[in-house]
PDB file of C-alpha atoms in Angstrom:
ATOM      1  CA  UNK A 168     -54.782  77.250  87.646  1.00  0.00           C
ATOM      2  CA  UNK A 169     -56.406  74.458  89.949  1.00  0.00           C
ATOM      3  CA  UNK A 170     -55.576  70.976  89.004  1.00  0.00           C
ATOM      4  CA  UNK A 171     -57.897  68.400  87.603  1.00  0.00           C
ATOM      5  CA  UNK A 172     -58.382  63.327  83.956  1.00  0.00           C
ATOM      6  CA  UNK A 173     -58.862  60.904  84.158  1.00  0.00           C
ATOM      7  CA  UNK A 174     -57.018  58.156  85.664  1.00  0.00           C
ATOM      8  CA  UNK A 175     -55.138  58.544  85.157  1.00  0.00           C
ATOM      9  CA  UNK A 176     -53.922  59.967  86.239  1.00  0.00           C
ATOM     10  CA  UNK A 177     -52.242  58.913  86.905  1.00  0.00           C
ATOM     11  CA  UNK A 178     -49.538  59.827  85.032  1.00  0.00           C
ATOM     12  CA  UNK A 179     -48.079  61.170  88.198  1.00  0.00           C
ATOM     13  CA  UNK A 180     -47.696  58.173  90.153  1.00  0.00           C
ATOM     14  CA  UNK A 181     -45.534  57.974  87.495  1.00  0.00           C
ATOM     15  CA  UNK A 182     -42.330  59.367  88.594  1.00  0.00           C
ATOM     16  CA  UNK A 183     -42.667  56.552  91.403  1.00  0.00           C
ATOM     17  CA  UNK A 184     -43.606  53.572  89.226  1.00  0.00           C
ATOM     18  CA  UNK A 185     -41.773  50.793  88.080  1.00  0.00           C
ATOM     19  CA  UNK A 186     -40.105  50.233  84.682  1.00  0.00           C
ATOM     20  CA  UNK A 187     -42.942  47.489  84.236  1.00  0.00           C
ATOM     21  CA  UNK A 188     -45.508  50.010  84.898  1.00  0.00           C
ATOM     22  CA  UNK A 189     -43.850  52.410  82.460  1.00  0.00           C
ATOM     23  CA  UNK A 190     -43.906  49.641  79.790  1.00  0.00           C
ATOM     24  CA  UNK A 191     -47.324  48.697  80.444  1.00  0.00           C
ATOM     25  CA  UNK A 192     -48.403  52.219  79.919  1.00  0.00           C
ATOM     26  CA  UNK A 193     -46.408  52.784  76.751  1.00  0.00           C
ATOM     27  CA  UNK A 194     -47.876  49.314  75.225  1.00  0.00           C
ATOM     28  CA  UNK A 195     -51.341  50.647  76.334  1.00  0.00           C
ATOM     29  CA  UNK A 196     -51.174  54.169  74.675  1.00  0.00           C
ATOM     30  CA  UNK A 197     -48.649  54.106  72.019  1.00  0.00           C
ATOM     31  CA  UNK A 198     -51.242  53.092  69.277  1.00  0.00           C
ATOM     32  CA  UNK A 199     -53.822  55.300  70.689  1.00  0.00           C
ATOM     33  CA  UNK A 200     -51.605  58.297  70.873  1.00  0.00           C
ATOM     34  CA  UNK A 201     -50.366  57.781  67.271  1.00  0.00           C
ATOM     35  CA  UNK A 202     -54.177  58.096  66.242  1.00  0.00           C
ATOM     36  CA  UNK A 203     -54.550  60.760  68.344  1.00  0.00           C
ATOM     37  CA  UNK A 204     -51.801  62.700  66.537  1.00  0.00           C
ATOM     38  CA  UNK A 205     -53.858  62.747  63.205  1.00  0.00           C
ATOM     39  CA  UNK A 206     -56.880  64.072  65.305  1.00  0.00           C
ATOM     40  CA  UNK A 207     -55.448  67.045  67.106  1.00  0.00           C
ATOM     41  CA  UNK A 208     -54.155  70.070  65.095  1.00  0.00           C
ATOM     42  CA  UNK A 209     -50.772  71.096  65.425  1.00  0.00           C
ATOM     43  CA  UNK A 210     -49.181  67.940  67.080  1.00  0.00           C
ATOM     44  CA  UNK A 211     -45.723  67.171  66.422  1.00  0.00           C
ATOM     45  CA  UNK A 212     -43.529  64.391  67.422  1.00  0.00           C
ATOM     46  CA  UNK A 213     -41.919  66.119  70.102  1.00  0.00           C
ATOM     47  CA  UNK A 214     -45.446  66.152  71.744  1.00  0.00           C
ATOM     48  CA  UNK A 215     -45.981  62.402  71.282  1.00  0.00           C
ATOM     49  CA  UNK A 216     -42.638  61.871  72.943  1.00  0.00           C
ATOM     50  CA  UNK A 217     -43.863  64.161  75.912  1.00  0.00           C
ATOM     51  CA  UNK A 218     -47.129  62.364  76.548  1.00  0.00           C
ATOM     52  CA  UNK A 219     -45.643  58.777  75.857  1.00  0.00           C
ATOM     53  CA  UNK A 220     -42.896  59.197  78.022  1.00  0.00           C
ATOM     54  CA  UNK A 221     -44.923  60.649  80.936  1.00  0.00           C
ATOM     55  CA  UNK A 222     -43.276  64.080  80.761  1.00  0.00           C
ATOM     56  CA  UNK A 223     -44.899  67.198  82.087  1.00  0.00           C
ATOM     57  CA  UNK A 224     -47.419  68.397  79.854  1.00  0.00           C
ATOM     58  CA  UNK A 225     -47.164  72.174  79.300  1.00  0.00           C
ATOM     59  CA  UNK A 226     -47.968  73.186  75.851  1.00  0.00           C
ATOM     60  CA  UNK A 227     -51.671  73.450  74.372  1.00  0.00           C
ATOM     61  CA  UNK A 228     -50.705  70.795  71.954  1.00  0.00           C
ATOM     62  CA  UNK A 229     -49.598  68.297  74.586  1.00  0.00           C
ATOM     63  CA  UNK A 230     -52.632  68.796  76.791  1.00  0.00           C
ATOM     64  CA  UNK A 231     -54.776  68.368  73.672  1.00  0.00           C
ATOM     65  CA  UNK A 232     -53.057  65.177  72.893  1.00  0.00           C
ATOM     66  CA  UNK A 233     -53.596  64.233  76.431  1.00  0.00           C
ATOM     67  CA  UNK A 234     -57.352  64.772  76.287  1.00  0.00           C
ATOM     68  CA  UNK A 235     -57.752  62.664  73.062  1.00  0.00           C
ATOM     69  CA  UNK A 236     -55.873  59.803  74.861  1.00  0.00           C
ATOM     70  CA  UNK A 237     -58.247  60.133  77.870  1.00  0.00           C
ATOM     71  CA  UNK A 238     -61.131  60.230  75.472  1.00  0.00           C
ATOM     72  CA  UNK A 239     -59.847  57.205  73.510  1.00  0.00           C
ATOM     73  CA  UNK A 240     -59.595  55.479  76.770  1.00  0.00           C
ATOM     74  CA  UNK A 241     -63.293  56.283  77.663  1.00  0.00           C
ATOM     75  CA  UNK A 242     -62.380  58.530  80.555  1.00  0.00           C
ATOM     76  CA  UNK A 243     -65.213  60.835  79.472  1.00  0.00           C
ATOM     77  CA  UNK A 244     -69.125  61.128  79.854  1.00  0.00           C
ATOM     78  CA  UNK A 245     -71.137  62.017  76.984  1.00  0.00           C
ATOM     79  CA  UNK A 246     -71.497  65.591  78.462  1.00  0.00           C
ATOM     80  CA  UNK A 247     -67.354  66.114  78.315  1.00  0.00           C
ATOM     81  CA  UNK A 248     -67.174  65.623  82.400  1.00  0.00           C
ATOM     82  CA  UNK A 249     -64.649  63.054  83.472  1.00  0.00           C
ATOM     83  CA  UNK A 250     -66.174  59.672  84.514  1.00  0.00           C
ATOM     84  CA  UNK A 251     -66.484  59.194  88.573  1.00  0.00           C
ATOM     85  CA  UNK A 252     -63.213  57.903  89.962  1.00  0.00           C
ATOM     86  CA  UNK A 253     -64.589  54.366  90.540  1.00  0.00           C
ATOM     87  CA  UNK A 254     -65.300  54.156  86.732  1.00  0.00           C
ATOM     88  CA  UNK A 255     -62.000  55.271  86.320  1.00  0.00           C
ATOM     89  CA  UNK A 256     -60.038  52.371  88.121  1.00  0.00           C
ATOM     90  CA  UNK A 257     -60.493  49.705  85.451  1.00  0.00           C
ATOM     91  CA  UNK A 258     -58.694  52.307  82.916  1.00  0.00           C
ATOM     92  CA  UNK A 259     -55.644  52.809  85.557  1.00  0.00           C
ATOM     93  CA  UNK A 260     -55.348  49.244  85.928  1.00  0.00           C
ATOM     94  CA  UNK A 261     -55.175  48.936  81.776  1.00  0.00           C
ATOM     95  CA  UNK A 262     -52.650  51.612  81.799  1.00  0.00           C
ATOM     96  CA  UNK A 263     -50.411  50.691  84.783  1.00  0.00           C
ATOM     97  CA  UNK A 264     -50.728  46.817  84.994  1.00  0.00           C
ATOM     98  CA  UNK A 265     -50.730  46.857  88.577  1.00  0.00           C
ATOM     99  CA  UNK A 266     -53.539  46.410  91.113  1.00  0.00           C
ATOM    100  CA  UNK A 267     -52.497  48.815  93.918  1.00  0.00           C
ATOM    101  CA  UNK A 268     -54.211  51.395  92.406  1.00  0.00           C
ATOM    102  CA  UNK A 269     -57.327  49.677  93.905  1.00  0.00           C
ATOM    103  CA  UNK A 270     -56.371  50.666  97.505  1.00  0.00           C
ATOM    104  CA  UNK A 271     -58.827  52.697  98.981  1.00  0.00           C
ATOM    105  CA  UNK A 272     -56.304  55.796  99.293  1.00  0.00           C
ATOM    106  CA  UNK A 273     -55.676  55.886  95.676  1.00  0.00           C
ATOM    107  CA  UNK A 274     -59.182  55.375  94.485  1.00  0.00           C
ATOM    108  CA  UNK A 275     -60.170  58.315  96.703  1.00  0.00           C
ATOM    109  CA  UNK A 276     -57.281  60.334  95.046  1.00  0.00           C
ATOM    110  CA  UNK A 277     -58.782  59.694  91.650  1.00  0.00           C
ATOM    111  CA  UNK A 278     -62.477  60.431  92.898  1.00  0.00           C
ATOM    112  CA  UNK A 279     -61.012  63.692  94.518  1.00  0.00           C
ATOM    113  CA  UNK A 280     -59.335  64.933  91.473  1.00  0.00           C
ATOM    114  CA  UNK A 281     -62.207  63.975  89.141  1.00  0.00           C
ATOM    115  CA  UNK A 282     -64.842  65.949  91.400  1.00  0.00           C
ATOM    116  CA  UNK A 283     -62.236  69.112  91.367  1.00  0.00           C
ATOM    117  CA  UNK A 284     -61.941  68.950  87.855  1.00  0.00           C
ATOM    118  CA  UNK A 285     -65.130  68.553  87.023  1.00  0.00           C
ATOM    119  CA  UNK A 286     -66.542  71.456  89.376  1.00  0.00           C
ATOM    120  CA  UNK A 287     -64.101  73.703  87.492  1.00  0.00           C
ATOM    121  CA  UNK A 288     -65.107  72.798  84.106  1.00  0.00           C
ATOM    122  CA  UNK A 289     -62.570  74.314  82.165  1.00  0.00           C
ATOM    123  CA  UNK A 290     -61.805  73.679  78.501  1.00  0.00           C
ATOM    124  CA  UNK A 291     -60.986  70.059  77.308  1.00  0.00           C
ATOM    125  CA  UNK A 292     -57.503  70.092  76.849  1.00  0.00           C
ATOM    126  CA  UNK A 293     -56.884  72.178  80.147  1.00  0.00           C
ATOM    127  CA  UNK A 294     -59.145  69.817  81.943  1.00  0.00           C
ATOM    128  CA  UNK A 295     -57.060  66.557  80.800  1.00  0.00           C
ATOM    129  CA  UNK A 296     -53.787  68.425  81.884  1.00  0.00           C
ATOM    130  CA  UNK A 297     -55.452  69.516  85.246  1.00  0.00           C
ATOM    131  CA  UNK A 298     -56.598  66.133  86.047  1.00  0.00           C
ATOM    132  CA  UNK A 299     -53.279  64.793  85.598  1.00  0.00           C
ATOM    133  CA  UNK A 300     -51.639  67.595  87.475  1.00  0.00           C
ATOM    134  CA  UNK A 301     -54.055  66.757  90.401  1.00  0.00           C
ATOM    135  CA  UNK A 302     -52.939  63.171  90.489  1.00  0.00           C
ATOM    136  CA  UNK A 303     -49.365  63.838  90.441  1.00  0.00           C
ATOM    137  CA  UNK A 304     -49.823  66.469  93.315  1.00  0.00           C
ATOM    138  CA  UNK A 305     -51.720  64.186  95.419  1.00  0.00           C
ATOM    139  CA  UNK A 306     -50.453  60.907  94.761  1.00  0.00           C
TER     140      UNK A 306
END
């Protein structure tokens, strides 16, 4: 499966980011993920913990929880496509609370992943997981 959302992203840098970044991420997404738990069928506390702790999303329910999070953060256009990478950068800054994501290289990675995922146009939950995977692979 090819890799594609948003930002984020961005969960990938994830394994290489500082504790400050991790706390910033958790502060930003915790309440949104809790809201999403009530909106996505079949989501468990384990699914919440997987996304919240930025672990690998493998199940359909964790992928859909991730999709809901991205949707809550405004990562998608009305037609369901991911926003262009430049529009994603403020979301990344909010999630990770550091400005190095504004470097040209990082912005290009986000742009490339957005375009790759949007071109493949998969189901929403898969699209969110593919975007995250792309970011992880290319970061």
